[in-house]
Amino acid sequence: MKFGKRLKEQVQDTLPEWRDKFLSYKELKKLLRLLSTAPTSLLNGSSIDYGKAEAEFMYLLNNEIDKFNGFFMEQEEDFIIRHKEVQQRIKRVVELWGPNGSQPSEADYKDEMEKIRKAIVDFHGEMVLLVNYSNINYTGLAKILKKYDKRTGGLLRLPFIQKVLEQPFFTTDLISKLVKECETIIDAVFPAEEEAERAKEAKEAIVVAGEGIFRNTVTALLTMQEMRKGSSTQSAFSLPPLNLPDSDLIQSIQLNAAVPIV
Amino acid sequence: MEARPAFSIERSSSNQLNNIGMSGALPSSLSVHPTPLEETYPRFSDSQPAFVEKGLKTRTFNHSSHISSSGAVGHMFSSSPGYSTDLHHSSLSPHEKHSRNAHFISQSMSNMASVPLPYSSNNGPLPSTTSTHYSNGSSASWHADSLPSFLDFSVNASIDNSQVESSACNIMATEEFPKRNDWQEWADQLISDDDTLTSNWNDLLADNIQDLEPKAADPISKSSSQFSAGHQSQGHQQLPALSGENNVGVAPSSSANSAPAKPRMRWTPELHEAFVEAVTQLGGSERATPKGVLKLMKVEGLTIYHVKSHLQKYRTARYRPESSEGAAEKKLSPIEDISSLDLKTGIEITEALRLQMEVQKRLHEQLEIQRNLQLRIEEQGRYLQMMFEKQCKSGVEPFKASSSAIGDPSGVSSDTMKDSLAKNESEASKTDHCRSGPDQANGSTTLEESSLQDTSKVQASDDLKQNDNEDSAQPPKRPRTDE
C-alpha cells in the first residue's frame, strides 16, 4: 500500500483540476482482490472465467489509459500555446523596453519582470508536473499489472506494458523539450546574482505558494525518492534508489510550506 | 486467447479493435469513474447472494439449446443467462454454478462463428446508472460506470477476440432505445430489492428473451458495420508528434466531448506555428474563424473541431496575460509608497522563485532519468521474451546442463531464483509457455544484464521442458499463484 498512499498524497497536493485524472489505483487493487478470491480451480470453467476476468481488467486499464491520454494531450496543447505566448511576451518586452524602445520606469520594469518570472516559473512547474503525472501513472500501471500477474498467474504485464510505453501520455519528449527551452528563457529573465548569496537566500527563503505548484513539485520529488527505496519485491524490473542531493533541503521545504508569501 | 487480450491496447492495427473501438465510440468522461467503483462494489456483494438461485440454472440450460440453433443471436443469448451465472461467479458462490456456466458457454461457443458480440446485452442489466447515462445520450460515461462497478464480464468478452469486444462496445452506442428500456427496467429491478429480485429476474428473463431475439439480429449487423466504418477513420496510427507540419498526430482516444467520431489530436509546436500564422493572416484571434483557419492551414487530417477547440484555447491564453499587463499599471501606484519594503520583498520573491525553479528542475531531471530506466527495463524484458520465443521454436536444451548453471551465483538472489524456479515449474502449466518464461525468470533476477541473460536463458529452458511435459497431459489451466 506504499505506492497507494504516496499516490494519494500526490493527488491531494496536486492542482485541483488534476485530482480526478490520476490512476484509480485503489479501485483496481480492490477489483484484483475480488478477482483472485473468485473460485478458478475448475478445469473447464476456469480458463473461461479467467479470460473474462482478464478482459474486464484490461477494459478498465484501457479506460484509465484513455483518461490519461485525453488529459495529457489536452494539457500538452495548452502548454504549446502558452510556450509560444511566453516567447511572444518576452519579445514584446524586449521590443518595448529594449535597446530600441523606450526606457521604462524602475517600478514598471521590476513589476513586469516579476510577473514574467513568476509566469515562466509557474509554467515550467506545471509542465514538470505533467511529466510527473505521466510518470506516476505509468508506475501505478506497472505495479497493478505486476500485482495482477502475481495474483492470477496471468501473463498480462509484459505485453500490456509494451503498449503503454507507446501511449501518448507516456511519450513526454515534447514536454521535456519545452521544459528545457523554458529553462534557457528563465536564465535570461532572472537577474544574475552571486552564487553564495543566492544559496544563503535560498535556504532562508520562505516558500511562495504558487497555487500549489511548488508544493506539488516538492511532494513529487520526495515521493519519487520514497518509492525507489529498496523494497521486498525488488526485481529486475525495479528502479534503483534515487540519489537526491539536497534532499534534506527539499524535505525542510515541505515542512515550511505552510508559510506562504505573495 | 491470451494473445488477444494482450494486444487489446494496440492502436495502430485496425484489427485490434478493442481499445480503439471503445475509446472511439465512448469518450472517456471518466471523472465519474473512481467513485462508482467504490459505491457499487458493496451493492453487488449484497445482492449477489440473493441470486444464488435454483430456477436460473435450469433456465440457462433451456436456452443453451435454443442458442445452438440461432447463429447470430446465439451468443447474445448466452449472455443473458450468462449474466446470471456471472453474478454467481462474482458472489463467490459454489463451484457448481461454474461448471454449468462453463458447460453452457462452451456449447454456445461452438456455434459461434465470427459473430459480433453484443456486449450490450450484458451491460444493459447493469446498475441503473448505466441506462440512465445512456438515455442521456452520452454513451460515454455509462461504460465507465457500469462495467467497473459490475465485477463480471460478459462471457462474450472473454471468449472471443478483441474484435468482438470492440464491436460490441460500439453497438452499445448505436443501439435501439426500446431494447434499452427493457434493460433499464431489468436493471432497476435488479438493484432495488434483494428478496423479490430472483423472481422478478426470472420473469424478466422470460419476457426479454422473446424481445431480444428478433431485435438482436438487426442491430448487430447494422451497428457492427457502422462501427467498422467509424472505426476506420479513427484507426490511424499515432503519428510521431514531432513530425509536425503536414502530419496530424491522431490518437484514437477522444476528449471529453460527446461526439462519437472525434479522434484526439496531438498538437505540436510546428502545427501551432502554422496555426498562429493562419490566424494572424486572418486578422487576429478575435477575427479569425475556425473554417478560415482550417482552410489556410491546409493540413491533412485536421478537422474543424480541432481548430475550433484550439482557437478557443488560444484566445483564452492570449486574454489572460494581456489583461494582467493592463491591470499592472493600476496596481503600481499604491505599492510605490512602500518602496523599501517593496525592494526587500522583491528580492525575497525572486529568490523564492529561484528556489522553486531549482526544485522543479531537479524533479524534471529525475523524471527523465526514471523514464529512461523504465524504458530500458521493459526493453530488456522484451528482448528476453524474444529470446524465449526463439528458443521455443528451436527446441529445448537438455535439462542437466541448465540445472548446473542455475547453481552459479551470478546474481544476488540466486537462491531465491532457485526456489521460485522450483515453485514455478511445479505450478506452471500454461498454454503459451514461451511467454511464461520471461516473466517468471524476470521476477526473481537482478538488474545486472549479463547475469540476467545467462540465468534466464537457463530458466527458460527449464520452464520449457517442464511445460512441455505438463502441457501434453492436461488441458490449459491457470494456476493460482500463492502469495
XYZ file of C-alpha atoms in Angstrom:
745
model
C 0.000 0.000 0.000
C 3.021 2.205 -0.013
C 2.505 3.343 -3.536
C -1.170 3.799 -2.944
C -0.514 6.077 -0.043
C 2.045 8.082 -1.960
C -0.268 8.386 -4.878
C -2.978 9.651 -2.631
C -0.646 12.267 -1.201
C 0.266 13.391 -4.656
C -3.317 13.633 -5.690
C -4.116 15.675 -2.622
C -1.339 18.124 -3.293
C -1.962 18.358 -6.951
C -3.697 21.148 -8.765
C -7.426 20.848 -8.257
C -8.320 20.212 -11.885
C -5.991 17.283 -11.917
C -7.378 15.456 -8.968
C -9.581 13.028 -10.778
C -7.230 12.406 -13.632
C -4.901 10.097 -11.846
C -4.883 6.328 -11.841
C -7.619 4.727 -9.804
C -5.091 2.558 -8.143
C -7.091 1.701 -5.092
C -10.112 0.667 -7.078
C -8.075 -1.521 -9.326
C -6.497 -3.186 -6.347
C -9.898 -3.851 -4.894
C -11.031 -5.382 -8.119
C -7.952 -7.504 -8.147
C -8.675 -8.776 -4.695
C -12.168 -9.696 -5.698
C -10.974 -11.369 -8.837
C -8.498 -13.532 -7.117
C -10.896 -14.704 -4.448
C -13.374 -15.937 -7.009
C -13.008 -19.648 -7.498
C -10.998 -20.567 -10.519
C -9.962 -24.070 -9.816
C -12.423 -25.812 -12.048
C -10.951 -27.459 -15.004
C -13.364 -26.481 -17.684
C -14.649 -23.260 -16.341
C -11.500 -21.726 -15.074
C -9.845 -20.720 -18.269
C -13.003 -19.057 -19.407
C -13.598 -17.317 -16.118
C -10.069 -16.267 -16.176
C -10.449 -14.948 -19.660
C -13.415 -12.925 -18.556
C -11.541 -11.558 -15.633
C -8.645 -10.610 -17.771
C -10.829 -8.934 -20.344
C -12.602 -6.965 -17.694
C -9.418 -5.914 -16.061
C -7.930 -4.886 -19.340
C -11.007 -2.982 -20.189
C -10.622 -0.942 -17.054
C -6.981 -0.358 -17.649
C -7.692 0.770 -21.155
C -10.214 3.204 -19.811
C -7.654 4.575 -17.444
C -5.206 4.925 -20.247
C -7.740 6.782 -22.320
C -8.250 9.105 -19.441
C -4.540 9.746 -19.169
C -4.144 10.258 -22.852
C -7.019 12.657 -23.095
C -5.908 14.752 -20.183
C -2.288 14.668 -21.141
C -2.830 15.770 -24.706
C -5.173 18.494 -23.623
C -2.564 19.857 -21.236
C 0.125 19.458 -23.812
C -1.844 21.521 -26.254
C -2.288 24.227 -23.642
C 1.390 24.201 -22.904
C 2.304 24.528 -26.522
C 0.140 27.586 -26.754
C 1.461 29.075 -23.556
C 5.017 28.418 -24.553
C 4.555 30.439 -27.668
C 2.827 33.132 -25.671
C 5.679 33.383 -23.212
C 8.088 33.793 -26.042
C 5.907 36.454 -27.592
C 5.583 38.269 -24.330
C 9.294 38.457 -23.773
C 9.786 39.587 -27.315
C 7.287 42.358 -26.760
C 9.023 43.449 -23.592
C 12.356 43.476 -25.343
C 10.941 45.489 -28.184
C 9.208 47.874 -25.838
C 11.954 48.408 -23.316
C 14.972 47.083 -25.066
C 17.771 48.966 -26.749
C 15.481 50.242 -29.470
C 12.475 51.019 -27.389
C 11.562 53.424 -24.651
C 13.030 53.438 -21.190
C 10.561 52.107 -18.674
C 10.303 53.341 -15.132
C 12.036 51.378 -12.441
C 8.819 50.204 -10.939
C 7.266 49.276 -14.220
C 10.235 47.315 -15.242
C 10.547 45.493 -11.999
C 6.905 44.757 -11.893
C 6.798 43.413 -15.391
C 9.908 41.344 -14.866
C 8.487 39.908 -11.693
C 5.354 38.981 -13.458
C 7.175 37.373 -16.285
C 9.423 35.466 -13.971
C 6.571 34.179 -11.961
C 4.681 33.234 -15.080
C 7.612 31.369 -16.506
C 8.480 29.589 -13.325
C 4.902 28.511 -12.846
C 4.663 27.469 -16.432
C 7.816 25.445 -16.074
C 6.458 23.937 -12.907
C 3.202 22.898 -14.462
C 4.950 21.214 -17.307
C 7.199 19.323 -14.985
C 4.189 18.286 -13.001
C 2.623 16.964 -16.141
C 5.678 14.848 -16.754
C 5.403 13.706 -13.189
C 1.767 12.910 -13.736
C 2.685 10.769 -16.679
C 5.362 9.001 -14.746
C 3.373 8.301 -11.658
C 0.509 6.890 -13.632
C 2.860 4.718 -15.558
C 4.379 3.457 -12.350
C 0.954 2.738 -10.995
C 0.008 0.808 -14.093
C 3.179 -1.208 -13.962
C 2.543 -2.025 -10.342
C -1.031 -3.014 -10.792
C -0.103 -5.208 -13.714
C 2.551 -6.869 -11.667
C 0.038 -7.486 -8.916
C -2.373 -8.858 -11.423
C 0.090 -11.352 -12.768
C 1.056 -12.321 -9.299
C -2.456 -12.880 -8.070
C -3.980 -14.531 -11.039
C -0.978 -16.207 -12.510
C -1.585 -14.349 -15.692
C 0.756 -13.025 -18.309
C -0.766 -9.668 -18.780
C 2.046 -7.478 -17.646
C 4.735 -7.752 -20.228
C 2.794 -7.261 -23.424
C 0.456 -4.749 -21.893
C 3.189 -2.533 -20.590
C 4.798 -2.557 -24.010
C 1.674 -1.000 -25.361
C 1.584 1.518 -22.587
C 5.055 2.676 -23.475
C 3.775 3.800 -26.820
C 0.869 5.727 -25.486
C 0.760 9.482 -25.919
C 0.683 10.117 -22.212
C 3.935 8.316 -21.751
C 5.764 9.887 -24.662
C 6.698 13.060 -22.882
C 9.505 14.071 -25.171
C 7.793 17.177 -26.409
C 7.018 18.434 -22.948
C 10.552 17.796 -21.831
C 11.774 19.792 -24.736
C 9.528 22.677 -23.806
C 10.738 22.455 -20.254
C 14.326 22.743 -21.320
C 13.543 25.673 -23.533
C 11.832 27.275 -20.617
C 14.919 26.845 -18.520
C 17.015 28.726 -21.020
C 14.487 31.536 -21.150
C 14.488 31.734 -17.375
C 18.186 32.290 -17.215
C 17.762 35.276 -19.443
C 14.949 36.672 -17.370
C 16.387 36.250 -13.908
C 18.898 38.757 -12.645
C 22.379 37.389 -12.206
C 23.496 37.021 -8.662
C 26.429 35.714 -6.770
C 26.437 32.088 -6.021
C 26.986 32.166 -2.284
C 24.482 34.877 -1.607
C 21.926 33.095 -3.652
C 22.421 29.867 -1.839
C 22.023 31.583 1.507
C 18.901 33.382 0.450
C 17.508 30.223 -0.993
C 17.875 28.446 2.288
C 16.156 31.223 4.132
C 13.506 31.874 1.595
C 10.005 31.091 2.570
C 8.129 29.162 0.015
C 5.983 31.044 -2.398
C 2.780 29.128 -2.517
C 2.409 29.443 -6.266
C -1.049 27.898 -6.474
C 0.309 24.689 -5.100
C 2.729 24.088 -7.937
C 5.747 24.327 -5.778
C 4.244 22.246 -3.064
C 3.235 19.638 -5.541
C 6.688 19.588 -7.028
C 8.287 19.042 -3.687
C 5.872 16.274 -2.869
C 6.559 14.685 -6.213
C 10.281 14.642 -5.640
C 10.023 13.210 -2.202
C 7.520 10.647 -3.344
C 9.859 9.518 -6.035
C 12.612 9.128 -3.545
C 10.419 7.136 -1.206
C 9.127 4.841 -3.836
C 12.516 3.923 -5.051
C 13.884 2.898 -1.726
C 14.572 -0.792 -1.667
C 11.505 -2.907 -1.341
C 10.808 -6.532 -0.638
C 9.841 -7.108 -4.202
C 12.891 -5.596 -5.787
C 13.481 -7.295 -9.064
C 14.899 -6.806 -12.491
C 12.031 -4.517 -13.180
C 12.599 -2.270 -10.221
C 14.216 1.105 -10.364
C 17.367 1.739 -8.397
C 17.177 4.027 -5.367
C 17.009 7.713 -6.060
C 20.065 9.725 -5.250
C 18.852 13.206 -4.493
C 21.407 15.703 -3.356
C 19.845 18.359 -1.154
C 17.078 16.039 -0.225
C 17.118 17.375 3.286
C 16.674 20.877 1.945
C 13.730 19.702 -0.029
C 12.258 17.969 2.946
C 12.580 21.107 5.001
C 10.790 22.986 2.291
C 7.925 20.638 2.584
C 7.713 21.305 6.274
C 7.906 25.044 5.815
C 5.371 25.116 3.074
C 2.763 26.256 5.496
C 4.041 29.834 5.417
C 3.443 31.304 2.013
C 4.406 34.714 0.791
C 2.882 36.591 -2.035
C -6.921 -16.446 -26.177
C -4.233 -14.882 -24.167
C -2.601 -13.419 -27.162
C -5.629 -11.435 -27.961
C -6.296 -9.584 -24.790
C -2.677 -8.779 -24.520
C -2.854 -6.688 -27.612
C -6.031 -5.035 -26.788
C -4.378 -1.742 -26.293
C -2.687 -1.755 -29.652
C -3.884 1.219 -31.510
C -2.069 1.042 -34.730
C -3.553 -2.038 -36.147
C -7.047 -1.792 -37.354
C -7.588 -5.372 -36.444
C -7.102 -4.662 -32.843
C -10.380 -3.017 -32.481
C -10.770 -3.464 -28.839
C -9.377 -0.368 -27.356
C -9.807 1.828 -30.326
C -13.356 0.839 -30.741
C -14.163 1.526 -27.189
C -12.431 4.755 -26.924
C -13.618 5.988 -30.228
C -17.192 5.319 -29.546
C -17.164 6.142 -25.934
C -15.332 9.245 -24.996
C -13.864 8.863 -21.653
C -15.624 11.276 -19.441
C -14.303 9.402 -16.577
C -14.432 11.883 -13.822
C -17.190 9.748 -12.511
C -15.078 6.758 -12.802
C -13.479 6.196 -9.456
C -16.470 6.654 -7.231
C -18.897 4.292 -8.863
C -16.387 1.574 -8.453
C -16.370 2.046 -4.754
C -20.039 2.560 -4.421
C -21.253 -0.314 -6.374
C -18.985 -2.971 -5.094
C -20.771 -3.320 -1.813
C -24.024 -3.176 -3.618
C -23.210 -6.158 -5.644
C -21.898 -8.178 -2.869
C -25.185 -7.580 -1.148
C -27.429 -8.506 -3.958
C -25.467 -11.411 -5.145
C -26.319 -13.956 -2.525
C -29.918 -13.478 -3.419
C -29.079 -14.658 -6.853
C -27.871 -17.965 -5.851
C -31.000 -19.492 -7.102
C -32.329 -22.650 -8.464
C -34.583 -21.763 -11.301
C -31.948 -19.810 -13.056
C -29.721 -22.697 -13.635
C -32.305 -24.736 -15.328
C -33.173 -21.733 -17.332
C -29.725 -21.412 -18.624
C -29.844 -24.879 -19.855
C -33.064 -24.434 -21.628
C -31.625 -21.593 -23.506
C -28.433 -23.193 -24.436
C -30.122 -25.479 -26.889
C -32.033 -22.522 -28.159
C -28.819 -20.792 -28.737
C -27.182 -23.561 -30.600
C -29.707 -23.203 -33.326
C -29.707 -19.495 -33.883
C -26.460 -18.259 -35.236
C -26.109 -14.579 -34.725
C -28.365 -14.373 -31.806
C -26.931 -17.333 -30.145
C -24.197 -15.664 -28.431
C -26.120 -12.781 -27.298
C -28.405 -15.131 -25.679
C -25.729 -16.811 -23.929
C -25.001 -13.549 -22.357
C -28.267 -13.069 -20.617
C -28.310 -16.329 -18.784
C -24.627 -15.966 -18.686
C -25.331 -12.840 -16.827
C -26.995 -14.701 -14.083
C -24.192 -17.069 -13.747
C -21.792 -14.226 -13.958
C -23.342 -12.770 -10.912
C -22.985 -16.042 -9.228
C -19.440 -16.051 -10.138
C -18.780 -12.761 -8.587
C -20.677 -13.556 -5.483
C -18.209 -16.263 -4.638
C -20.851 -18.867 -4.850
C -20.254 -22.582 -5.116
C -18.404 -24.237 -7.875
C -21.322 -26.000 -9.362
C -22.534 -22.895 -10.997
C -19.293 -22.509 -12.692
C -19.412 -25.884 -14.135
C -22.771 -25.172 -15.607
C -21.679 -21.817 -16.723
C -18.694 -23.250 -18.397
C -20.587 -26.050 -19.959
C -23.198 -23.768 -21.248
C -20.641 -21.397 -22.539
C -18.703 -23.984 -24.384
C -21.871 -25.096 -26.056
C -22.759 -21.713 -27.298
C -19.204 -21.053 -28.229
C -19.065 -23.931 -30.582
C -21.899 -22.480 -32.521
C -20.391 -19.151 -32.930
C -18.555 -18.187 -35.998
C -17.207 -14.708 -36.048
C -20.327 -13.140 -34.770
C -20.084 -9.652 -33.480
C -20.988 -9.968 -29.902
C -23.491 -7.622 -28.487
C -21.745 -6.530 -25.445
C -24.775 -4.521 -24.710
C -26.807 -7.454 -23.705
C -24.640 -7.985 -20.785
C -24.206 -4.483 -19.815
C -27.727 -3.412 -20.157
C -28.838 -5.020 -16.979
C -26.077 -3.433 -15.092
C -26.729 -0.818 -12.487
C -29.342 1.624 -13.452
C -26.709 4.274 -13.746
C -25.808 2.588 -16.959
C -29.116 3.054 -18.581
C -29.641 6.489 -17.178
C -26.450 7.615 -18.670
C -27.481 6.033 -21.820
C -30.749 7.729 -22.078
C -28.932 10.947 -21.552
C -27.444 10.446 -24.889
C -23.842 10.366 -23.973
C -22.626 6.914 -24.458
C -19.543 7.921 -22.677
C -19.964 7.575 -19.010
C -22.065 4.502 -18.691
C -19.342 2.386 -19.927
C -17.045 3.686 -17.373
C -19.548 3.342 -14.609
C -21.249 0.136 -15.324
C -18.529 -2.194 -16.229
C -16.182 -1.335 -13.477
C -18.935 -1.442 -10.986
C -20.050 -4.731 -12.247
C -17.493 -7.251 -11.321
C -18.351 -9.559 -14.065
C -17.745 -9.562 -17.603
C -19.789 -10.954 -20.272
C -18.983 -14.369 -21.417
C -18.612 -12.792 -24.764
C -15.809 -10.517 -23.941
C -13.623 -13.226 -22.666
C -14.195 -15.920 -25.108
C -13.589 -14.376 -28.358
C -11.184 -11.865 -29.606
C -10.856 -8.220 -29.042
C -12.794 -7.691 -32.177
C -15.852 -8.944 -30.524
C -15.497 -6.728 -27.566
C -14.987 -3.640 -29.568
C -17.776 -4.180 -31.989
C -19.980 -4.866 -29.069
C -18.995 -1.663 -27.451
C -19.859 0.313 -30.443
C -23.045 -1.487 -30.761
C -23.830 -0.009 -27.461
C -23.504 3.402 -28.872
C -25.877 2.808 -31.673
C -28.404 0.617 -30.022
C -32.115 0.991 -30.263
C -33.943 2.629 -27.479
C -36.718 0.167 -26.872
C -34.293 -2.548 -26.107
C -32.526 -0.303 -23.769
C -35.608 0.414 -21.821
C -36.080 -3.237 -21.246
C -32.686 -3.373 -19.766
C -33.297 -0.366 -17.677
C -36.330 -1.940 -16.214
C -34.400 -5.057 -15.653
C -31.555 -3.177 -14.127
C -33.696 -1.194 -11.772
C -35.428 -4.242 -10.546
C -32.141 -5.905 -10.189
C -30.764 -3.326 -7.928
C -33.800 -2.486 -5.935
C -34.794 -5.434 -3.859
C -32.883 -8.495 -2.879
C -35.692 -10.810 -1.962
C -38.039 -10.355 -4.807
C -35.171 -9.990 -7.146
C -34.802 -13.513 -8.215
C -38.413 -13.996 -9.083
C -38.508 -10.700 -10.927
C -35.441 -11.599 -12.745
C -36.778 -14.899 -13.837
C -39.828 -13.195 -15.180
C -37.854 -10.549 -16.928
C -35.667 -13.137 -18.426
C -38.633 -14.896 -19.839
C -40.091 -11.706 -21.213
C -36.965 -10.266 -22.605
C -35.812 -13.308 -24.327
C -38.573 -13.041 -26.818
C -37.845 -9.384 -27.274
C -34.196 -9.886 -27.704
C -34.202 -12.409 -30.377
C -35.770 -10.582 -33.265
C -34.163 -7.318 -32.337
C -30.827 -8.830 -31.914
C -30.148 -9.819 -35.431
C -30.674 -6.433 -36.989
C -28.877 -4.077 -34.674
C -25.909 -6.280 -34.559
C -25.255 -6.250 -38.235
C -26.211 -2.633 -38.586
C -24.142 -1.348 -35.764
C -21.210 -3.506 -36.455
C -20.967 -2.139 -39.930
C -21.377 1.324 -38.553
C -18.755 0.552 -36.105
C -16.240 -0.619 -38.596
C -16.888 2.413 -40.724
C -16.449 4.739 -37.844
C -13.504 2.851 -36.743
C -11.618 3.048 -39.952
C -11.469 6.738 -39.766
C -10.000 6.544 -36.354
C -7.707 3.748 -36.987
C -4.834 5.996 -37.781
C -1.633 5.058 -36.313
C -0.423 7.560 -33.855
C 1.888 9.598 -35.996
C 5.010 10.844 -34.332
C 4.089 14.050 -32.667
C 7.212 15.795 -33.781
C 6.743 15.441 -37.488
C 4.572 18.473 -37.199
C 3.655 20.236 -40.347
C 1.761 18.072 -42.686
C 1.086 15.163 -40.480
C -1.528 15.262 -37.904
C -0.967 13.034 -34.933
C -4.305 11.480 -34.446
C -4.766 9.476 -31.346
C -7.797 7.288 -31.082
C -8.865 8.264 -27.633
C -11.309 11.070 -27.642
C -11.638 14.086 -25.458
C -14.428 14.976 -23.115
C -16.754 15.889 -25.957
C -19.540 13.513 -26.568
C -19.355 13.384 -30.351
C -18.546 9.805 -31.180
C -16.268 10.120 -34.188
C -13.790 12.576 -32.755
C -10.242 11.341 -32.750
C -7.977 13.151 -30.447
C -5.414 15.394 -31.982
C -1.953 15.701 -30.751
C -0.705 19.190 -31.355
C 2.905 20.036 -31.952
C 4.751 23.346 -31.853
C 5.156 23.300 -35.616
C 1.484 22.752 -36.110
C 0.777 25.533 -33.708
C 3.094 27.813 -35.619
C 1.126 27.166 -38.751
C -1.995 27.850 -36.775
C -0.733 31.162 -35.460
C 0.332 32.205 -38.901
C -3.053 31.439 -40.309
C -4.713 33.334 -37.501
C -2.566 36.413 -37.955
C -3.254 36.321 -41.646
C -6.913 36.346 -40.912
C -6.652 39.358 -38.697
C -6.015 38.075 -35.195
C -7.523 35.605 -32.791
C -10.757 37.526 -32.409
C -11.404 37.904 -36.105
C -10.293 34.521 -37.324
C -12.860 31.826 -37.816
C -12.204 28.104 -37.459
C -13.220 27.493 -41.013
C -10.896 30.116 -42.358
C -8.015 28.886 -40.300
C -8.643 25.335 -41.338
C -8.575 26.298 -44.970
C -5.452 28.346 -44.631
C -3.536 25.758 -42.733
C -4.069 23.059 -45.331
C -3.139 20.267 -43.001
C -4.335 16.791 -43.775
C -6.444 15.139 -41.175
C -7.156 18.336 -39.308
C -10.840 18.826 -38.687
C -12.762 21.908 -37.861
C -13.369 20.617 -34.355
C -9.693 20.515 -33.692
C -9.237 24.007 -34.960
C -12.215 25.276 -33.059
C -11.087 23.972 -29.733
C -7.557 25.074 -30.341
C -8.691 28.554 -31.269
C -10.661 28.728 -28.078
C -7.670 27.762 -26.036
C -5.583 30.241 -27.921
C -7.970 33.049 -27.216
C -8.092 32.358 -23.504
C -4.323 32.122 -23.325
C -3.930 35.474 -25.020
C -6.550 37.182 -22.995
C -5.106 36.387 -19.634
C -1.609 37.810 -19.934
C -2.838 40.885 -21.725
C -5.410 41.711 -19.101
C -2.925 41.218 -16.326
C -0.468 43.504 -18.017
C -3.100 46.192 -18.279
C -4.009 45.803 -14.644
C -0.379 46.102 -13.687
C -0.367 49.793 -14.408
C -3.107 50.460 -11.909
C -1.637 48.310 -9.190
C 1.626 50.124 -9.217
C 0.684 53.392 -7.625
C -0.331 52.260 -4.121
C 2.628 49.931 -3.886
C 5.131 52.591 -4.811
C 4.802 54.190 -1.405
C 6.240 51.264 0.415
C 9.325 51.310 -1.730
C 11.900 49.924 0.681
C 9.694 47.135 1.783
C 8.869 46.536 -1.798
C 12.504 46.113 -2.647
C 13.102 43.595 0.039
C 10.005 41.633 -0.818
C 11.045 41.775 -4.413
C 14.334 40.111 -3.695
C 12.748 37.527 -1.490
C 10.219 36.749 -4.091
C 12.867 36.409 -6.706
C 14.816 34.106 -4.503
C 11.796 32.086 -3.713
C 11.114 31.784 -7.388
C 14.644 30.724 -7.955
C 14.329 28.059 -5.349
C 11.117 26.885 -6.865
C 12.845 26.751 -10.196
C 15.660 24.689 -8.808
C 13.356 22.149 -7.281
C 11.386 21.917 -10.454
C 14.497 21.393 -12.474
C 15.568 18.691 -10.100
C 12.259 16.934 -10.384
C 12.368 17.084 -14.111
C 15.848 15.676 -14.220
C 14.881 12.791 -12.038
C 11.761 12.151 -14.023
C 13.733 11.928 -17.210
C 16.195 9.542 -15.666
C 13.403 7.461 -14.235
C 11.645 7.308 -17.531
C 14.729 6.181 -19.350
C 15.279 3.496 -16.800
C 11.747 2.302 -17.154
C 12.103 2.155 -20.892
C 15.294 0.211 -20.626
C 13.823 -2.238 -18.193
C 10.922 -3.014 -20.419
C 13.160 -3.209 -23.419
C 15.153 -5.803 -21.644
C 12.042 -7.718 -20.814
C 11.015 -7.613 -24.412
C 14.385 -8.817 -25.517
C 14.209 -11.732 -23.183
C 10.811 -12.658 -24.383
C 12.049 -12.637 -27.929
C 14.823 -14.926 -26.928
C 12.468 -17.304 -25.267
C 10.268 -17.441 -28.245
C 13.213 -18.230 -30.407
C 14.183 -20.976 -28.064
C 10.687 -22.258 -28.148
C 10.888 -22.707 -31.831
C 14.347 -24.110 -31.958
C 13.807 -26.647 -29.264
C 14.730 -27.166 -25.686
C 18.174 -27.525 -24.217
C 18.958 -30.528 -22.065
C 17.869 -30.149 -18.513
C 21.102 -31.210 -16.911
C 23.265 -28.597 -18.486
C 20.916 -25.853 -17.407
C 20.342 -27.028 -13.870
C 24.038 -26.995 -13.168
C 24.198 -23.456 -14.430
C 21.484 -22.421 -12.018
C 23.738 -23.136 -9.107
C 26.075 -20.468 -10.380
C 25.532 -17.450 -8.163
C 25.664 -14.820 -10.819
C 23.051 -12.698 -9.164
C 22.262 -11.595 -5.686
C 19.118 -13.587 -5.452
C 20.284 -16.820 -6.945
C 18.850 -18.832 -4.076
C 15.515 -17.206 -4.350
C 15.765 -17.780 -8.056
C 16.118 -21.476 -7.494
C 13.205 -21.563 -5.117
C 10.919 -19.620 -7.336
C 12.011 -21.674 -10.262
C 11.038 -24.842 -8.492
C 7.753 -23.341 -7.481
C 7.109 -22.127 -10.969
C 7.867 -25.425 -12.505
C 5.563 -27.298 -10.239
C 2.728 -24.896 -10.824
C 3.263 -23.905 -14.375
C 1.044 -25.315 -16.976
C 0.318 -22.623 -19.406
C -0.959 -22.638 -22.905
C 1.776 -20.349 -24.009
C 4.803 -21.440 -22.144
C 7.111 -19.377 -24.227
C 5.598 -16.265 -22.874
C 5.600 -17.522 -19.360
C 9.317 -17.869 -19.459
C 10.405 -14.273 -19.333
C 8.002 -13.222 -16.635
C 8.931 -15.923 -14.241
C 12.552 -15.524 -14.921
C 12.442 -11.804 -14.562
C 10.521 -11.865 -11.390
C 13.469 -13.102 -9.493
C 16.611 -11.868 -11.123
C 18.562 -8.711 -10.513
C 19.090 -5.826 -12.769
C 22.522 -6.828 -13.917
C 22.347 -7.504 -17.579
C 24.827 -10.262 -18.008
C 23.560 -12.309 -15.126
C 20.055 -11.773 -16.328
C 20.787 -13.116 -19.726
C 22.634 -16.181 -18.554
C 20.335 -17.281 -15.824
C 17.133 -16.522 -17.579
C 18.198 -18.485 -20.581
C 18.727 -21.301 -18.220
C 15.433 -20.806 -16.508
C 13.676 -20.555 -19.795
C 14.826 -23.903 -20.923
C 13.840 -25.385 -17.602
C 10.417 -23.915 -17.797
C 10.047 -25.018 -21.344
C 10.997 -28.523 -20.505
C 8.589 -28.708 -17.644
C 5.829 -27.098 -19.534
C 6.233 -29.412 -22.437
C 5.831 -32.364 -20.190
C 2.893 -30.991 -18.345
C 1.035 -29.421 -21.170
C 0.603 -32.517 -23.141
C -1.026 -34.203 -20.233
C -3.535 -31.619 -19.130
C -5.771 -29.089 -20.750
C -4.732 -25.497 -20.243
C -5.192 -24.455 -16.718
C -4.471 -21.241 -14.960
C -2.588 -21.794 -11.773
C -3.398 -19.810 -8.709
C -0.202 -18.361 -7.515
C 0.072 -18.432 -3.791
C 1.235 -15.317 -2.109
